Amino acid sequence: MPKYYEFKVAGYYLYFTSFCIIECMHVHASDRKLTETGSAKFFVKENGDTVLQNKGLLNEREIKKIQSFIKKNYQE
C-alpha cells in the first residue's frame, strides 16, 4: 500500500511505494485528484537521489523542490 503525505510539496501530493515487487522504491507527485494523468514519477536510489522517469506537468523548479524533499525524507 502506498504511503501518502497529507500536505503538498511544490503544489503536489506525494505518495511513495517502497515494497513494490515489480519496481524499486518510487514516488509519485500528483494533483489534487491523485490521478496518474499529469503526475510525475521519481525512482529513489539507495542514497536518496532520484531519477525522474516521468515529468508530468511539473516545471523544473517544482521538480527540484520535490527532489530535495525526497532526499531529506526518503528513510522515513
CSV table of N, CA and C in Angstrom, one decimal:
chain,number,residue,atom,x,y,z
A,1,MET,N,0.8,-1.2,0.0
A,1,MET,CA,0.0,0.0,0.0
A,1,MET,C,0.9,1.2,0.0
A,2,PRO,N,0.6,2.2,-0.9
A,2,PRO,CA,1.5,3.4,-0.9
A,2,PRO,C,1.3,4.3,0.3
A,3,LYS,N,2.3,5.0,0.7
A,3,LYS,CA,2.2,6.0,1.8
A,3,LYS,C,2.0,7.3,1.2
A,4,TYR,N,1.0,8.0,1.7
A,4,TYR,CA,0.6,9.3,1.3
A,4,TYR,C,1.0,10.4,2.3
A,5,TYR,N,1.5,11.5,1.8
A,5,TYR,CA,1.7,12.7,2.6
A,5,TYR,C,0.4,13.5,2.5
A,6,GLU,N,-0.1,14.0,3.7
A,6,GLU,CA,-1.4,14.7,3.7
A,6,GLU,C,-1.2,16.2,3.3
A,7,PHE,N,0.0,16.6,3.1
A,7,PHE,CA,0.3,18.0,2.7
A,7,PHE,C,1.0,18.0,1.4
A,8,LYS,N,1.0,19.2,0.7
A,8,LYS,CA,1.5,19.3,-0.6
A,8,LYS,C,3.0,19.7,-0.6
A,9,VAL,N,3.8,19.3,-1.5
A,9,VAL,CA,5.1,19.7,-1.7
A,9,VAL,C,5.2,20.3,-3.1
A,10,ALA,N,5.5,21.6,-3.2
A,10,ALA,CA,5.5,22.3,-4.5
A,10,ALA,C,4.2,22.2,-5.3
A,11,GLY,N,3.1,22.2,-4.5
A,11,GLY,CA,1.8,22.1,-5.0
A,11,GLY,C,1.3,20.8,-5.4
A,12,TYR,N,2.0,19.7,-5.1
A,12,TYR,CA,1.6,18.3,-5.4
A,12,TYR,C,1.6,17.4,-4.2
A,13,TYR,N,0.6,16.5,-4.2
A,13,TYR,CA,0.6,15.5,-3.2
A,13,TYR,C,1.7,14.4,-3.6
A,14,LEU,N,2.4,13.9,-2.6
A,14,LEU,CA,3.4,12.9,-2.8
A,14,LEU,C,3.0,11.6,-2.2
A,15,TYR,N,3.2,10.5,-2.9
A,15,TYR,CA,3.0,9.2,-2.3
A,15,TYR,C,4.0,8.3,-2.8
A,16,PHE,N,4.5,7.4,-2.0
A,16,PHE,CA,5.6,6.5,-2.4
A,16,PHE,C,5.2,5.0,-2.1
A,17,THR,N,5.9,4.2,-2.9
A,17,THR,CA,5.7,2.8,-2.8
A,17,THR,C,7.2,2.2,-2.6
A,18,SER,N,7.4,1.6,-1.5
A,18,SER,CA,8.7,1.1,-1.2
A,18,SER,C,8.8,-0.5,-1.3
A,19,PHE,N,7.7,-1.1,-1.3
A,19,PHE,CA,7.7,-2.6,-1.3
A,19,PHE,C,7.0,-3.2,-2.5
A,20,CYS,N,7.1,-2.5,-3.6
A,20,CYS,CA,6.5,-3.0,-4.9
A,20,CYS,C,7.4,-4.1,-5.4
A,21,ILE,N,6.8,-5.2,-5.8
A,21,ILE,CA,7.5,-6.4,-6.3
A,21,ILE,C,7.9,-6.2,-7.7
A,22,ILE,N,7.4,-5.2,-8.4
A,22,ILE,CA,7.7,-5.0,-9.9
A,22,ILE,C,8.7,-3.9,-10.1
A,23,GLU,N,8.7,-2.9,-9.2
A,23,GLU,CA,9.6,-1.7,-9.4
A,23,GLU,C,10.3,-1.4,-8.1
A,24,CYS,N,11.4,-0.7,-8.2
A,24,CYS,CA,12.1,-0.3,-7.0
A,24,CYS,C,11.3,0.9,-6.3
A,25,MET,N,11.8,1.3,-5.2
A,25,MET,CA,11.1,2.4,-4.5
A,25,MET,C,10.9,3.6,-5.4
A,26,HIS,N,9.7,4.1,-5.4
A,26,HIS,CA,9.4,5.3,-6.3
A,26,HIS,C,8.4,6.2,-5.6
A,27,VAL,N,8.4,7.5,-6.1
A,27,VAL,CA,7.5,8.5,-5.5
A,27,VAL,C,6.7,9.1,-6.7
A,28,HIS,N,5.4,9.2,-6.5
A,28,HIS,CA,4.5,9.9,-7.4
A,28,HIS,C,4.2,11.3,-6.9
A,29,ALA,N,4.3,12.3,-7.7
A,29,ALA,CA,3.8,13.6,-7.4
A,29,ALA,C,2.6,13.9,-8.2
A,30,SER,N,1.4,14.0,-7.5
A,30,SER,CA,0.2,14.0,-8.2
A,30,SER,C,-0.7,15.3,-7.9
A,31,ASP,N,-1.6,15.6,-8.7
A,31,ASP,CA,-2.5,16.7,-8.5
A,31,ASP,C,-3.5,16.4,-7.4
A,32,ARG,N,-4.4,17.2,-7.1
A,32,ARG,CA,-5.4,17.0,-6.0
A,32,ARG,C,-6.3,15.8,-6.2
A,33,LYS,N,-6.4,15.4,-7.5
A,33,LYS,CA,-7.3,14.2,-7.7
A,33,LYS,C,-6.6,12.9,-7.5
A,34,LEU,N,-5.3,13.0,-7.3
A,34,LEU,CA,-4.4,11.8,-7.1
A,34,LEU,C,-4.6,10.8,-8.3
A,35,THR,N,-4.5,11.3,-9.5
A,35,THR,CA,-4.5,10.5,-10.7
A,35,THR,C,-3.2,10.5,-11.3
A,36,GLU,N,-2.9,9.5,-12.1
A,36,GLU,CA,-1.6,9.4,-12.8
A,36,GLU,C,-1.5,10.4,-14.0
A,37,THR,N,-2.6,10.9,-14.5
A,37,THR,CA,-2.6,11.8,-15.6
A,37,THR,C,-1.9,13.1,-15.1
A,38,GLY,N,-0.8,13.5,-15.8
A,38,GLY,CA,-0.1,14.7,-15.4
A,38,GLY,C,0.8,14.6,-14.2
A,39,SER,N,0.8,13.4,-13.6
A,39,SER,CA,1.7,13.2,-12.4
A,39,SER,C,3.1,12.9,-12.8
A,40,ALA,N,4.0,13.1,-11.9
A,40,ALA,CA,5.4,12.8,-12.1
A,40,ALA,C,5.8,11.5,-11.4
A,41,LYS,N,6.9,10.9,-11.8
A,41,LYS,CA,7.3,9.7,-11.1
A,41,LYS,C,8.8,9.7,-11.0
A,42,PHE,N,9.3,9.6,-9.7
A,42,PHE,CA,10.7,9.6,-9.4
A,42,PHE,C,11.1,8.2,-8.8
A,43,PHE,N,12.1,7.6,-9.3
A,43,PHE,CA,12.7,6.4,-8.7
A,43,PHE,C,13.7,6.9,-7.7
A,44,VAL,N,13.7,6.3,-6.5
A,44,VAL,CA,14.6,6.7,-5.5
A,44,VAL,C,15.8,5.7,-5.3
A,45,LYS,N,17.0,6.3,-5.4
A,45,LYS,CA,18.2,5.5,-5.2
A,45,LYS,C,18.5,5.2,-3.7
A,46,GLU,N,19.4,4.3,-3.5
A,46,GLU,CA,19.7,4.0,-2.1
A,46,GLU,C,20.2,5.1,-1.2
A,47,ASN,N,20.8,6.2,-1.9
A,47,ASN,CA,21.3,7.3,-1.1
A,47,ASN,C,20.2,8.5,-1.1
A,48,GLY,N,19.1,8.3,-1.6
A,48,GLY,CA,18.0,9.3,-1.6
A,48,GLY,C,18.0,10.2,-2.9
A,49,ASP,N,19.0,10.0,-3.7
A,49,ASP,CA,18.9,10.7,-5.0
A,49,ASP,C,17.8,10.1,-5.8
A,50,THR,N,17.3,10.9,-6.8
A,50,THR,CA,16.2,10.4,-7.6
A,50,THR,C,16.5,10.4,-9.1
A,51,VAL,N,15.8,9.6,-9.8
A,51,VAL,CA,15.8,9.6,-11.3
A,51,VAL,C,14.4,9.8,-11.7
A,52,LEU,N,14.2,10.9,-12.5
A,52,LEU,CA,12.9,11.3,-12.9
A,52,LEU,C,12.5,10.4,-14.1
A,53,GLN,N,11.5,9.6,-14.0
A,53,GLN,CA,11.0,8.8,-15.1
A,53,GLN,C,10.0,9.5,-15.9
A,54,ASN,N,9.1,10.3,-15.2
A,54,ASN,CA,8.0,10.9,-15.9
A,54,ASN,C,7.9,12.3,-15.3
A,55,LYS,N,8.0,13.4,-16.1
A,55,LYS,CA,7.9,14.7,-15.7
A,55,LYS,C,6.5,15.2,-15.4
A,56,GLY,N,5.6,14.6,-16.1
A,56,GLY,CA,4.2,15.0,-15.9
A,56,GLY,C,4.0,16.5,-16.3
A,57,LEU,N,3.3,17.2,-15.5
A,57,LEU,CA,3.1,18.7,-15.7
A,57,LEU,C,4.0,19.6,-14.9
A,58,LEU,N,4.9,19.0,-14.2
A,58,LEU,CA,5.8,19.8,-13.3
A,58,LEU,C,6.8,20.6,-14.1
A,59,ASN,N,7.2,21.7,-13.6
A,59,ASN,CA,8.3,22.5,-14.2
A,59,ASN,C,9.6,22.2,-13.4
A,60,GLU,N,10.7,22.7,-13.9
A,60,GLU,CA,12.0,22.4,-13.3
A,60,GLU,C,12.1,22.8,-11.8
A,61,ARG,N,11.5,24.0,-11.4
A,61,ARG,CA,11.5,24.4,-10.1
A,61,ARG,C,10.8,23.5,-9.1
A,62,GLU,N,9.6,23.0,-9.6
A,62,GLU,CA,8.8,22.1,-8.8
A,62,GLU,C,9.6,20.7,-8.7
A,63,ILE,N,10.2,20.3,-9.7
A,63,ILE,CA,11.0,19.0,-9.7
A,63,ILE,C,12.1,19.1,-8.7
A,64,LYS,N,12.8,20.2,-8.7
A,64,LYS,CA,13.9,20.4,-7.8
A,64,LYS,C,13.5,20.4,-6.3
A,65,LYS,N,12.3,21.1,-6.0
A,65,LYS,CA,11.8,21.1,-4.7
A,65,LYS,C,11.4,19.7,-4.2
A,66,ILE,N,10.7,19.0,-5.1
A,66,ILE,CA,10.3,17.6,-4.7
A,66,ILE,C,11.5,16.7,-4.6
A,67,GLN,N,12.5,16.8,-5.4
A,67,GLN,CA,13.7,16.0,-5.3
A,67,GLN,C,14.4,16.3,-3.9
A,68,SER,N,14.5,17.6,-3.5
A,68,SER,CA,15.1,17.9,-2.3
A,68,SER,C,14.3,17.3,-1.1
A,69,PHE,N,12.9,17.4,-1.2
A,69,PHE,CA,12.1,16.8,-0.1
A,69,PHE,C,12.3,15.3,0.0
A,70,ILE,N,12.4,14.6,-1.2
A,70,ILE,CA,12.6,13.2,-1.2
A,70,ILE,C,13.9,12.9,-0.5
A,71,LYS,N,15.0,13.6,-0.9
A,71,LYS,CA,16.3,13.4,-0.4
A,71,LYS,C,16.3,13.5,1.2
A,72,LYS,N,15.6,14.5,1.7
A,72,LYS,CA,15.6,14.7,3.1
A,72,LYS,C,14.7,13.7,3.9
A,73,ASN,N,13.8,13.1,3.2
A,73,ASN,CA,12.8,12.2,3.9
A,73,ASN,C,12.7,10.8,3.4
A,74,TYR,N,13.5,10.4,2.6
A,74,TYR,CA,13.4,9.0,1.9
A,74,TYR,C,13.5,7.9,2.9
A,75,GLN,N,14.1,8.1,4.1
A,75,GLN,CA,14.3,7.0,5.0
A,75,GLN,C,13.2,6.8,6.0
A,76,GLU,N,12.1,7.7,6.0
A,76,GLU,CA,11.0,7.6,6.9
A,76,GLU,C,10.3,6.3,6.8
